[in-house]
Amino acid sequence: MSPISTQRHGDILIVTSNNPPVNTLGHAVREGLVKAIEEADADEAIKAVVIRCDGQTFFAGADISEFGKPMQMPMLPMVVDRIEECTKPVVAAIHGTALGGGLEVALACHYRVAVPSAKLGVPEVKLGLLPGAGGTQRLPRVVGVPKALEMTTSGNPIGAEEAFDLGLVDRLIEGDLAQHAVAYAEEVSDVRPIRKSSELDEKLAEARANPGMFDEFRKANARKMKGFDAPEANIKAVQAAVAKPYQEGVLDERRLFMELMTGTQARAQQYFFFAERKASKIDGLPEDTKPRDIKRVGVIGAGTMGGGISMNFLSAGIPVTIVEMAQDALDRGTGTMRKNYEATAAKGRMTAEEVEGAMGLLKPTLALEDLGDCDLIIEAVFENMEVKKDIFGKLDKIAKPGAILASNTSYLNVDEIAASTSRPQDVVGLHFFSPANIMKLLEVVRGARTAPDVLVTAMQLAKKIRKVAVVAGVCHGFIGNRMLMPRQIEATKLLLEGATPEQIDRVHVEFGMPMGPFQMADLAGVDIGWHRDPSRIENLRDKLAAEGRWGQKKGAGFYDYDEKRRPSPSPVVQTYIDEFAAKEGIQRREISDEEIMERTIYTMVNEGAKILEEGMAQRASDVDVVWVYGYGWPVYRGGPMFWADTVGLATIVEGLKRQQERLGSEFSLSEMLVKKAEAGEKFTR
Ligand code: T1G
């Protein structure tokens, strides 16, 4: 049974796709669309055509799960050209998200009508690709080059109203979309010549008159596009649309598309598209597990984390009761939240009413007892086990039955925290990443006794507050921070052995990380986790902390900073490094970038493998989701485990063995990693 059906409505042919969940343009849909257009051309009684979709959305693009498999005719470029060649006007009726190939189908239609809530975009760049079915050639002809460049290289959709202003949508429909689309088709059924996007030209004039706009665009977006192949290919394809007629420009598009499609970056980003969605699934839970209803959230602690965490819920319209110990801390915390919202509003990303709306849902208090009506309580206080156990003991008496009790701890043992209550089944870890209102990652730490419905509630709530949640087991540092440890240990040892902070950070930044280990330490705070005793100096970090070199916030850390927080190598720190090296009798030497890679990135992969063999992560792709969303691992490398597969696990094992001596006795190779390497297996395919 084809997902494409046709029906007559007077002299209009209505072509409907019913291909849940998002009407992807799989083979059967493509075949059905061509047949429907042929039916329209063959029958004189048909005066015009409407193409629409059942379900949640208009076509949401090509079927990504078909990529890498043998191509099945008709391919999408042929389908869209066939639609445009139809001898009767074709109208696209758009709702939901017309994305990628979906928007390309709409662009090949001669007219487009949409409901105001619809979104239109070309997210291919997020998959390491470009619109490969004429989109790079038709879109600039309809919306102009500047907008086409922005849409193709960002991958972000625009709303139907903006699309209407740009001329991408011809009419906004209030009411029944199908009915109004048919009426619109009647209106245009005898308009000749039929308007074809591929033949439009006037909106290209601006770029012809100002060819420098492409390089200006490249310069203005260099930072965002750094390391990615696809954005530049999108720009080149749009340039071809300006320089050549459609029939030629589309050949450039196809060549550029195939170059991207066969590259590692596209495979990595397509892998990550599914990895992100798989992370929300928890294996082995009873199918019918229902989430608990979360009407009000309590947050303990109004510091950086508590305030950021609260904002996530307030922005999603969920009321929050926030508790602090002292009025000035409470006022400081709520003041910071308001300031953050106002900064967002100043950037036009929120209205003043929305700011008031969010802050209006906040109930500040000094009384822990006020949390008695909360359905979820999140503790975000000082990272100390005794403090947390004391708080959970109190919560056990205050919280209502069935309330979920969560800790935002980033390292500590959630089972031990749970044991300080009479309801361990209601206890879970919700590890947000700082700044909590910005970072998308949420590690959901599953205690031994955590109930299934608590986990299901956490995953569902994560989606509601626009976080990407990953389930982690109870171990020191869970997934992300646990893999960070070998990296930090080796990076510090490398300093004493002869590398410099800037060399180590450069290797990581060249790899594609947003910053290296020491830049990250200076940003987060060198004093994080410091014992606060300036007389106790056991290592380099103690020394820096004792000297007040706490990082950017103090104008000095591993680097020196000027008033604009621009870093420069610190001779003082180099002296400390030399002193520690001398004290430990370390003969300093020239250290290669390769050794830095092997000792700081290969060791992370090894730790990821241990996390998997201990069952502390459900799947390798979850580890990748943690690192892309929690630490900025370059998505065009897929994540540590996907990347290790592309390098080859045998190469990883070889490199670690080469460093075995320097890694020291506390390092051990993961058995799973060695076994997979020997068997020629992979983590992520
Ligand atoms: N291909 C295959 N499966 C897809 C898919 C796609 N394009 N889009 C969604 N799914 C699956 C998804 O894996 C999930 O499956 C289910 O549908 C619901 O998705 C030639 C080459 C449309 C905004 O990049 O942005 O066209 O987990 O959980 O939150 O130029 O899905 O249920 O088994 O995300 O309501 C371009 C990608 C393709 C759009 C809906 N298009 N999709 O969000 O649901 S490349 C895209 C989305 C292309 C042409 C090029 C979102 C959504 P499961 P979901 P949602």
Short mmCIF file of C-alpha atoms in Angstrom, two decimals, residues 219-652:
data_model
loop_
_atom_site.label_atom_id
_atom_site.label_comp_id
_atom_site.label_asym_id
_atom_site.label_seq_id
_atom_site.Cartn_x
_atom_site.Cartn_y
_atom_site.Cartn_z
CA LYS A 219 34.39 36.03 7.49
CA ALA A 220 31.39 36.92 9.62
CA ASN A 221 30.65 33.26 10.34
CA ALA A 222 34.18 31.81 10.44
CA ARG A 223 34.11 30.94 14.12
CA LYS A 224 30.78 29.08 13.96
CA MET A 225 31.82 27.16 10.82
CA LYS A 226 35.36 26.33 11.98
CA GLY A 227 36.31 22.70 11.33
CA PHE A 228 33.07 21.83 9.52
CA ASP A 229 33.16 20.92 5.79
CA ALA A 230 29.45 21.31 5.02
CA PRO A 231 28.91 25.06 5.56
CA GLU A 232 31.54 26.00 2.95
CA ALA A 233 30.04 23.53 0.47
CA ASN A 234 26.63 25.14 1.00
CA ILE A 235 28.12 28.56 0.27
CA LYS A 236 29.78 27.26 -2.90
CA ALA A 237 26.48 25.73 -4.08
CA VAL A 238 24.61 29.01 -3.54
CA GLN A 239 27.40 30.82 -5.42
CA ALA A 240 26.80 28.43 -8.32
CA ALA A 241 23.12 29.38 -8.31
CA VAL A 242 24.12 33.01 -8.83
CA ALA A 243 26.71 32.28 -11.51
CA LYS A 244 24.89 29.65 -13.57
CA PRO A 245 21.46 28.73 -14.88
CA TYR A 246 19.61 26.09 -12.83
CA GLN A 247 20.47 23.15 -15.12
CA GLU A 248 24.22 23.82 -14.65
CA GLY A 249 24.17 25.01 -11.06
CA VAL A 250 22.37 21.88 -9.97
CA LEU A 251 25.30 19.82 -11.29
CA ASP A 252 27.62 21.73 -8.94
CA GLU A 253 25.18 21.04 -6.14
CA ARG A 254 25.20 17.32 -6.90
CA ARG A 255 29.00 17.17 -7.02
CA LEU A 256 29.35 19.05 -3.73
CA PHE A 257 26.63 16.88 -2.15
CA MET A 258 28.37 13.64 -3.11
CA GLU A 259 31.72 14.94 -1.83
CA LEU A 260 30.11 15.62 1.55
CA MET A 261 28.03 12.42 1.61
CA THR A 262 31.11 10.24 1.14
CA GLY A 263 33.10 12.06 3.83
CA THR A 264 33.59 11.12 7.49
CA GLN A 265 31.98 14.29 8.82
CA ALA A 266 28.60 13.53 7.24
CA ARG A 267 28.68 9.98 8.57
CA ALA A 268 29.56 11.31 12.02
CA GLN A 269 26.77 13.88 12.07
CA GLN A 270 24.17 11.46 10.70
CA TYR A 271 25.25 8.91 13.31
CA PHE A 272 24.86 11.59 15.95
CA PHE A 273 21.33 12.48 14.76
CA PHE A 274 20.19 9.00 15.78
CA ALA A 275 22.51 8.78 18.80
CA GLU A 276 20.84 11.82 20.33
CA ARG A 277 17.39 10.28 19.89
CA LYS A 278 18.47 6.86 21.13
CA ALA A 279 19.79 8.38 24.37
CA SER A 280 16.22 9.07 25.55
CA LYS A 281 15.37 5.35 25.43
CA ILE A 282 16.01 3.29 28.57
CA ASP A 283 16.53 -0.42 27.84
CA GLY A 284 14.78 -2.98 29.96
CA LEU A 285 12.12 -0.83 31.65
CA PRO A 286 8.60 -2.28 31.81
CA GLU A 287 6.83 -1.03 28.63
CA ASP A 288 3.87 0.46 30.52
CA THR A 289 5.93 2.55 32.98
CA LYS A 290 4.08 5.81 33.46
CA PRO A 291 5.84 9.08 34.38
CA ARG A 292 4.88 10.89 37.60
CA ASP A 293 3.12 14.22 37.24
CA ILE A 294 5.47 17.15 37.96
CA LYS A 295 3.46 20.27 38.72
CA ARG A 296 5.90 22.07 41.01
CA VAL A 297 9.67 21.78 41.37
CA GLY A 298 11.72 22.62 44.45
CA VAL A 299 15.35 23.69 44.16
CA ILE A 300 17.68 23.86 47.15
CA GLY A 301 20.46 26.36 46.63
CA ALA A 302 20.24 29.63 44.69
CA GLY A 303 23.87 29.73 43.59
CA THR A 304 25.08 29.45 39.99
CA MET A 305 23.77 25.90 39.65
CA GLY A 306 20.54 26.26 41.63
CA GLY A 307 19.62 29.45 39.78
CA GLY A 308 20.46 27.98 36.37
CA ILE A 309 18.55 24.79 37.11
CA SER A 310 15.50 26.77 38.25
CA MET A 311 15.51 28.80 35.03
CA ASN A 312 15.12 25.64 32.96
CA PHE A 313 11.81 24.85 34.64
CA LEU A 314 10.55 28.44 34.82
CA SER A 315 11.21 28.85 31.07
CA ALA A 316 9.14 25.70 30.46
CA GLY A 317 6.28 27.18 32.51
CA ILE A 318 6.82 24.95 35.56
CA PRO A 319 6.57 26.74 38.94
CA VAL A 320 9.68 26.58 41.15
CA THR A 321 10.14 27.03 44.90
CA ILE A 322 13.77 27.97 45.52
CA VAL A 323 15.33 27.68 48.97
CA GLU A 324 18.45 29.35 50.40
CA MET A 325 19.85 29.52 53.92
CA ALA A 326 20.21 33.31 54.10
CA GLN A 327 18.20 36.20 52.68
CA ASP A 328 21.16 37.90 51.00
CA ALA A 329 22.11 34.68 49.18
CA LEU A 330 18.49 34.19 48.16
CA ASP A 331 18.20 37.76 46.87
CA ARG A 332 21.53 37.46 45.02
CA GLY A 333 20.37 34.23 43.39
CA THR A 334 16.98 35.46 42.26
CA GLY A 335 18.58 38.73 41.13
CA THR A 336 21.01 36.81 38.93
CA MET A 337 18.14 34.83 37.41
CA ARG A 338 16.28 38.02 36.54
CA LYS A 339 19.47 39.52 35.08
CA ASN A 340 20.00 36.45 32.90
CA TYR A 341 16.44 36.61 31.59
CA GLU A 342 16.76 40.33 30.90
CA ALA A 343 19.99 39.72 29.00
CA THR A 344 18.13 37.17 26.85
CA ALA A 345 15.32 39.64 26.29
CA ALA A 346 17.85 42.32 25.32
CA LYS A 347 19.02 39.97 22.56
CA GLY A 348 15.41 39.71 21.35
CA ARG A 349 15.14 36.05 22.27
CA MET A 350 12.47 36.69 24.92
CA THR A 351 9.82 39.36 25.43
CA ALA A 352 9.55 41.41 28.63
CA GLU A 353 6.23 39.66 29.34
CA GLU A 354 7.93 36.27 29.08
CA VAL A 355 10.57 37.43 31.56
CA GLU A 356 7.85 38.50 34.01
CA GLY A 357 5.97 35.27 33.31
CA ALA A 358 8.98 33.14 34.16
CA MET A 359 9.95 35.12 37.25
CA GLY A 360 6.31 35.12 38.33
CA LEU A 361 6.45 31.35 38.66
CA LEU A 362 9.34 31.59 41.13
CA LYS A 363 8.70 31.35 44.87
CA PRO A 364 11.84 32.20 46.90
CA THR A 365 11.94 31.05 50.55
CA LEU A 366 14.27 30.42 53.47
CA ALA A 367 12.16 27.53 54.77
CA LEU A 368 12.95 24.00 53.63
CA GLU A 369 9.44 23.08 54.81
CA ASP A 370 8.01 25.09 51.91
CA LEU A 371 9.09 22.23 49.65
CA GLY A 372 6.33 20.04 51.07
CA ASP A 373 4.10 20.55 48.03
CA CYS A 374 6.78 19.90 45.38
CA ASP A 375 6.62 16.86 43.09
CA LEU A 376 10.35 17.01 42.35
CA ILE A 377 13.04 18.48 44.61
CA ILE A 378 16.55 19.09 43.27
CA GLU A 379 19.39 19.68 45.71
CA ALA A 380 22.13 21.91 44.29
CA VAL A 381 24.30 22.69 47.29
CA PHE A 382 27.98 22.38 48.17
CA GLU A 383 29.63 19.23 46.72
CA ASN A 384 30.10 17.50 50.06
CA MET A 385 28.63 14.12 50.98
CA GLU A 386 27.87 14.97 54.62
CA VAL A 387 26.02 18.14 53.61
CA LYS A 388 23.99 16.21 51.03
CA LYS A 389 23.13 13.36 53.37
CA ASP A 390 21.96 15.86 55.99
CA ILE A 391 19.71 17.61 53.46
CA PHE A 392 18.24 14.37 52.12
CA GLY A 393 17.55 13.23 55.68
CA LYS A 394 15.54 16.41 56.23
CA LEU A 395 13.81 16.11 52.85
CA ASP A 396 12.71 12.62 53.78
CA LYS A 397 10.59 14.16 56.51
CA ILE A 398 9.38 17.21 54.55
CA ALA A 399 8.69 15.95 51.02
CA LYS A 400 5.28 14.55 50.19
CA PRO A 401 4.94 10.82 49.40
CA GLY A 402 5.88 10.14 45.78
CA ALA A 403 7.98 13.27 45.42
CA ILE A 404 11.16 12.65 43.46
CA LEU A 405 14.31 13.63 45.38
CA ALA A 406 17.21 14.50 43.08
CA SER A 407 20.80 15.52 43.64
CA ASN A 408 22.73 17.69 41.20
CA THR A 409 25.97 16.14 42.38
CA SER A 410 28.62 15.88 39.66
CA TYR A 411 30.66 13.09 41.23
CA LEU A 412 29.28 11.73 44.48
CA ASN A 413 27.66 8.35 45.12
CA VAL A 414 23.90 8.67 44.59
CA ASP A 415 23.25 5.33 46.36
CA GLU A 416 24.90 6.68 49.51
CA ILE A 417 22.74 9.81 49.31
CA ALA A 418 19.63 7.66 48.77
CA ALA A 419 20.49 5.58 51.82
CA SER A 420 20.05 8.67 54.00
CA THR A 421 16.29 8.53 53.21
CA SER A 422 13.54 6.00 53.80
CA ARG A 423 12.62 6.22 50.11
CA PRO A 424 15.67 5.31 47.99
CA GLN A 425 13.33 4.35 45.15
CA ASP A 426 12.44 8.06 44.79
CA VAL A 427 16.06 9.23 44.69
CA VAL A 428 17.89 9.96 41.43
CA GLY A 429 20.85 12.05 40.24
CA LEU A 430 20.11 14.97 37.91
CA HIS A 431 23.54 16.25 36.94
CA PHE A 432 23.21 19.54 35.07
CA PHE A 433 26.22 21.11 33.37
CA SER A 434 27.22 24.69 34.07
CA PRO A 435 25.80 27.09 33.01
CA ALA A 436 22.74 24.95 33.75
CA ASN A 437 20.30 27.20 31.89
CA ILE A 438 22.42 26.98 28.72
CA MET A 439 24.15 23.56 28.50
CA LYS A 440 21.88 20.97 26.87
CA LEU A 441 23.27 17.86 28.60
CA LEU A 442 21.65 16.28 31.62
CA GLU A 443 23.13 13.11 33.14
CA VAL A 444 20.33 11.13 34.81
CA VAL A 445 22.13 9.07 37.44
CA ARG A 446 20.31 5.81 38.12
CA GLY A 447 20.72 4.56 41.67
CA ALA A 448 20.54 0.87 42.47
CA ARG A 449 17.09 1.42 43.97
CA THR A 450 15.81 4.21 41.68
CA ALA A 451 12.29 3.25 40.55
CA PRO A 452 11.54 2.86 36.80
CA ASP A 453 8.87 5.56 36.85
CA VAL A 454 11.36 8.00 38.39
CA LEU A 455 13.69 7.40 35.43
CA VAL A 456 10.89 7.72 32.89
CA THR A 457 9.79 10.96 34.57
CA ALA A 458 13.34 12.33 34.44
CA MET A 459 13.72 11.53 30.71
CA GLN A 460 10.35 13.03 29.84
CA LEU A 461 11.01 16.16 31.94
CA ALA A 462 14.39 16.57 30.26
CA LYS A 463 12.70 16.80 26.87
CA LYS A 464 10.22 19.33 28.29
CA ILE A 465 13.02 21.60 29.54
CA ARG A 466 14.88 21.12 26.21
CA LYS A 467 17.74 19.08 27.60
CA VAL A 468 19.31 15.97 26.09
CA ALA A 469 19.31 13.39 28.87
CA VAL A 470 21.63 10.41 29.16
CA VAL A 471 21.27 7.69 31.81
CA ALA A 472 24.44 7.09 33.81
CA GLY A 473 25.27 4.51 36.47
CA VAL A 474 26.64 5.30 39.91
CA CYS A 475 30.41 5.63 39.64
CA HIS A 476 32.83 8.44 40.42
CA GLY A 477 32.12 11.17 37.87
CA PHE A 478 29.35 9.16 36.11
CA ILE A 479 30.17 9.36 32.34
CA GLY A 480 31.51 12.79 31.37
CA ASN A 481 33.54 13.81 34.40
CA ARG A 482 34.84 10.27 34.79
CA MET A 483 36.34 10.46 31.29
CA LEU A 484 37.67 13.91 32.07
CA MET A 485 39.83 12.56 34.90
CA PRO A 486 42.46 10.62 32.95
CA ARG A 487 42.64 13.57 30.57
CA GLN A 488 43.32 16.03 33.40
CA ILE A 489 45.78 13.71 35.17
CA GLU A 490 47.82 13.13 32.02
CA ALA A 491 47.67 16.79 30.97
CA THR A 492 49.15 17.85 34.33
CA LYS A 493 51.85 15.17 34.18
CA LEU A 494 52.73 16.31 30.67
CA LEU A 495 53.30 19.82 32.00
CA LEU A 496 55.90 18.57 34.44
CA GLU A 497 57.51 16.41 31.74
CA GLY A 498 58.05 19.28 29.32
CA ALA A 499 54.86 20.32 27.54
CA THR A 500 53.34 23.76 28.12
CA PRO A 501 49.69 24.64 28.85
CA GLU A 502 49.42 26.38 25.48
CA GLN A 503 50.84 23.38 23.58
CA ILE A 504 48.43 20.95 25.21
CA ASP A 505 45.47 23.28 24.74
CA ARG A 506 46.47 23.89 21.09
CA VAL A 507 46.42 20.15 20.36
CA HIS A 508 42.88 19.94 21.72
CA VAL A 509 41.63 23.07 19.95
CA GLU A 510 43.14 21.91 16.65
CA PHE A 511 41.35 18.61 17.20
CA GLY A 512 38.10 20.59 17.34
CA MET A 513 37.42 21.03 21.06
CA PRO A 514 36.19 24.53 22.01
CA MET A 515 39.10 24.76 24.45
CA GLY A 516 41.87 22.66 25.94
CA PRO A 517 42.20 21.28 29.51
CA PHE A 518 43.92 24.36 30.95
CA GLN A 519 41.73 26.92 29.21
CA MET A 520 38.80 24.93 30.63
CA ALA A 521 40.30 24.90 34.13
CA ASP A 522 40.78 28.67 34.02
CA LEU A 523 37.20 29.17 32.82
CA ALA A 524 35.56 26.81 35.33
CA GLY A 525 37.85 27.86 38.19
CA VAL A 526 41.19 26.38 39.26
CA ASP A 527 39.81 26.38 42.83
CA ILE A 528 36.97 23.95 41.97
CA GLY A 529 37.47 20.93 44.25
CA TRP A 530 40.39 22.60 46.06
CA HIS A 531 40.67 21.72 49.78
CA ARG A 532 41.00 25.47 50.54
CA ASP A 533 44.11 25.02 52.73
CA PRO A 534 46.80 27.35 51.26
CA SER A 535 49.45 25.76 53.46
CA ARG A 536 48.79 22.32 51.99
CA ILE A 537 50.55 22.29 48.61
CA GLU A 538 50.79 18.81 47.16
CA ASN A 539 50.61 19.56 43.44
CA LEU A 540 50.65 22.29 40.84
CA ARG A 541 46.94 22.99 41.15
CA ASP A 542 47.25 23.42 44.94
CA LYS A 543 50.05 25.88 44.28
CA LEU A 544 48.02 27.95 41.83
CA ALA A 545 44.99 27.91 44.12
CA ALA A 546 47.07 28.87 47.13
CA GLU A 547 48.54 31.77 45.14
CA GLY A 548 45.01 32.95 44.28
CA ARG A 549 45.48 32.02 40.64
CA TRP A 550 41.90 30.75 40.40
CA GLY A 551 41.55 31.34 36.70
CA GLN A 552 39.82 33.93 34.54
CA LYS A 553 37.71 35.18 37.44
CA LYS A 554 40.93 36.26 39.17
CA GLY A 555 42.76 37.47 36.08
CA ALA A 556 45.28 34.66 36.43
CA GLY A 557 45.27 30.88 36.44
CA PHE A 558 47.31 28.61 34.21
CA TYR A 559 47.42 31.68 31.96
CA ASP A 560 47.75 35.41 32.68
CA TYR A 561 44.77 37.49 31.51
CA ASP A 562 44.53 41.13 30.44
CA GLU A 563 41.54 43.34 31.27
CA LYS A 564 39.67 41.89 28.29
CA ARG A 565 40.36 38.36 29.63
CA ARG A 566 42.76 37.68 26.74
CA PRO A 567 45.13 34.88 27.82
CA SER A 568 48.92 34.82 27.57
CA PRO A 569 51.47 32.23 28.72
CA SER A 570 52.46 32.87 32.34
CA PRO A 571 56.18 32.95 33.22
CA VAL A 572 55.18 32.63 36.90
CA VAL A 573 53.29 29.38 36.23
CA GLN A 574 56.22 28.09 34.18
CA THR A 575 58.44 28.67 37.24
CA TYR A 576 56.05 26.67 39.42
CA ILE A 577 56.04 23.87 36.81
CA ASP A 578 59.85 23.81 36.73
CA GLU A 579 59.96 23.73 40.56
CA PHE A 580 57.55 20.80 40.79
CA ALA A 581 59.40 18.94 38.03
CA ALA A 582 62.71 19.48 39.82
CA LYS A 583 61.24 18.39 43.15
CA GLU A 584 59.98 15.18 41.53
CA GLY A 585 63.26 14.66 39.74
CA ILE A 586 61.59 14.73 36.35
CA GLN A 587 63.96 15.23 33.40
CA ARG A 588 61.99 17.63 31.16
CA ARG A 589 61.96 16.80 27.44
CA GLU A 590 60.47 17.78 24.08
CA ILE A 591 56.96 16.31 23.87
CA SER A 592 55.21 15.64 20.55
CA ASP A 593 51.62 16.51 19.75
CA GLU A 594 51.02 12.81 19.04
CA GLU A 595 52.03 11.88 22.57
CA ILE A 596 49.65 14.52 23.93
CA MET A 597 46.84 13.04 21.81
CA GLU A 598 47.59 9.50 22.96
CA ARG A 599 47.84 10.41 26.62
CA THR A 600 44.86 12.76 26.84
CA ILE A 601 42.36 11.69 24.16
CA TYR A 602 43.13 8.00 23.72
CA THR A 603 42.91 7.61 27.50
CA MET A 604 39.42 9.16 27.40
CA VAL A 605 38.34 6.50 24.90
CA ASN A 606 39.82 3.85 27.20
CA GLU A 607 37.80 5.22 30.13
CA GLY A 608 34.68 5.28 27.94
CA ALA A 609 35.23 1.61 27.18
CA LYS A 610 35.51 0.87 30.92
CA ILE A 611 32.28 2.76 31.53
CA LEU A 612 30.61 0.50 28.96
CA GLU A 613 32.10 -2.74 30.28
CA GLU A 614 30.93 -1.80 33.82
CA GLY A 615 27.46 -0.99 32.51
CA MET A 616 27.68 2.66 33.63
CA ALA A 617 26.34 3.76 30.24
CA GLN A 618 23.69 1.94 28.22
CA ARG A 619 25.49 2.20 24.87
CA ALA A 620 28.56 3.72 23.24
CA SER A 621 26.46 6.37 21.48
CA ASP A 622 25.32 7.64 24.89
CA VAL A 623 28.95 8.32 25.79
CA ASP A 624 29.22 10.30 22.56
CA VAL A 625 26.08 12.31 23.35
CA VAL A 626 27.55 13.22 26.75
CA TRP A 627 30.76 14.53 25.21
CA VAL A 628 29.20 16.46 22.34
CA TYR A 629 26.57 18.17 24.50
CA GLY A 630 28.49 18.34 27.79
CA TYR A 631 31.96 19.37 26.67
CA GLY A 632 31.73 20.53 23.07
CA TRP A 633 33.35 17.52 21.39
CA PRO A 634 33.16 18.42 17.68
CA VAL A 635 29.99 16.80 16.32
CA TYR A 636 31.72 16.34 12.94
CA ARG A 637 33.82 13.70 14.74
CA GLY A 638 30.70 12.01 16.17
CA GLY A 639 31.90 11.67 19.76
CA PRO A 640 34.85 9.86 21.44
CA MET A 641 33.61 6.34 20.73
CA PHE A 642 32.56 7.00 17.11
CA TRP A 643 35.84 8.81 16.54
CA ALA A 644 37.83 5.89 17.98
CA ASP A 645 36.06 3.62 15.48
CA THR A 646 37.09 5.89 12.62
CA VAL A 647 40.72 5.94 13.84
CA GLY A 648 40.58 2.16 14.38
CA LEU A 649 40.51 0.56 17.84
CA ALA A 650 43.75 -1.28 17.12
CA THR A 651 45.42 2.10 16.61
CA ILE A 652 44.03 3.33 19.92
#
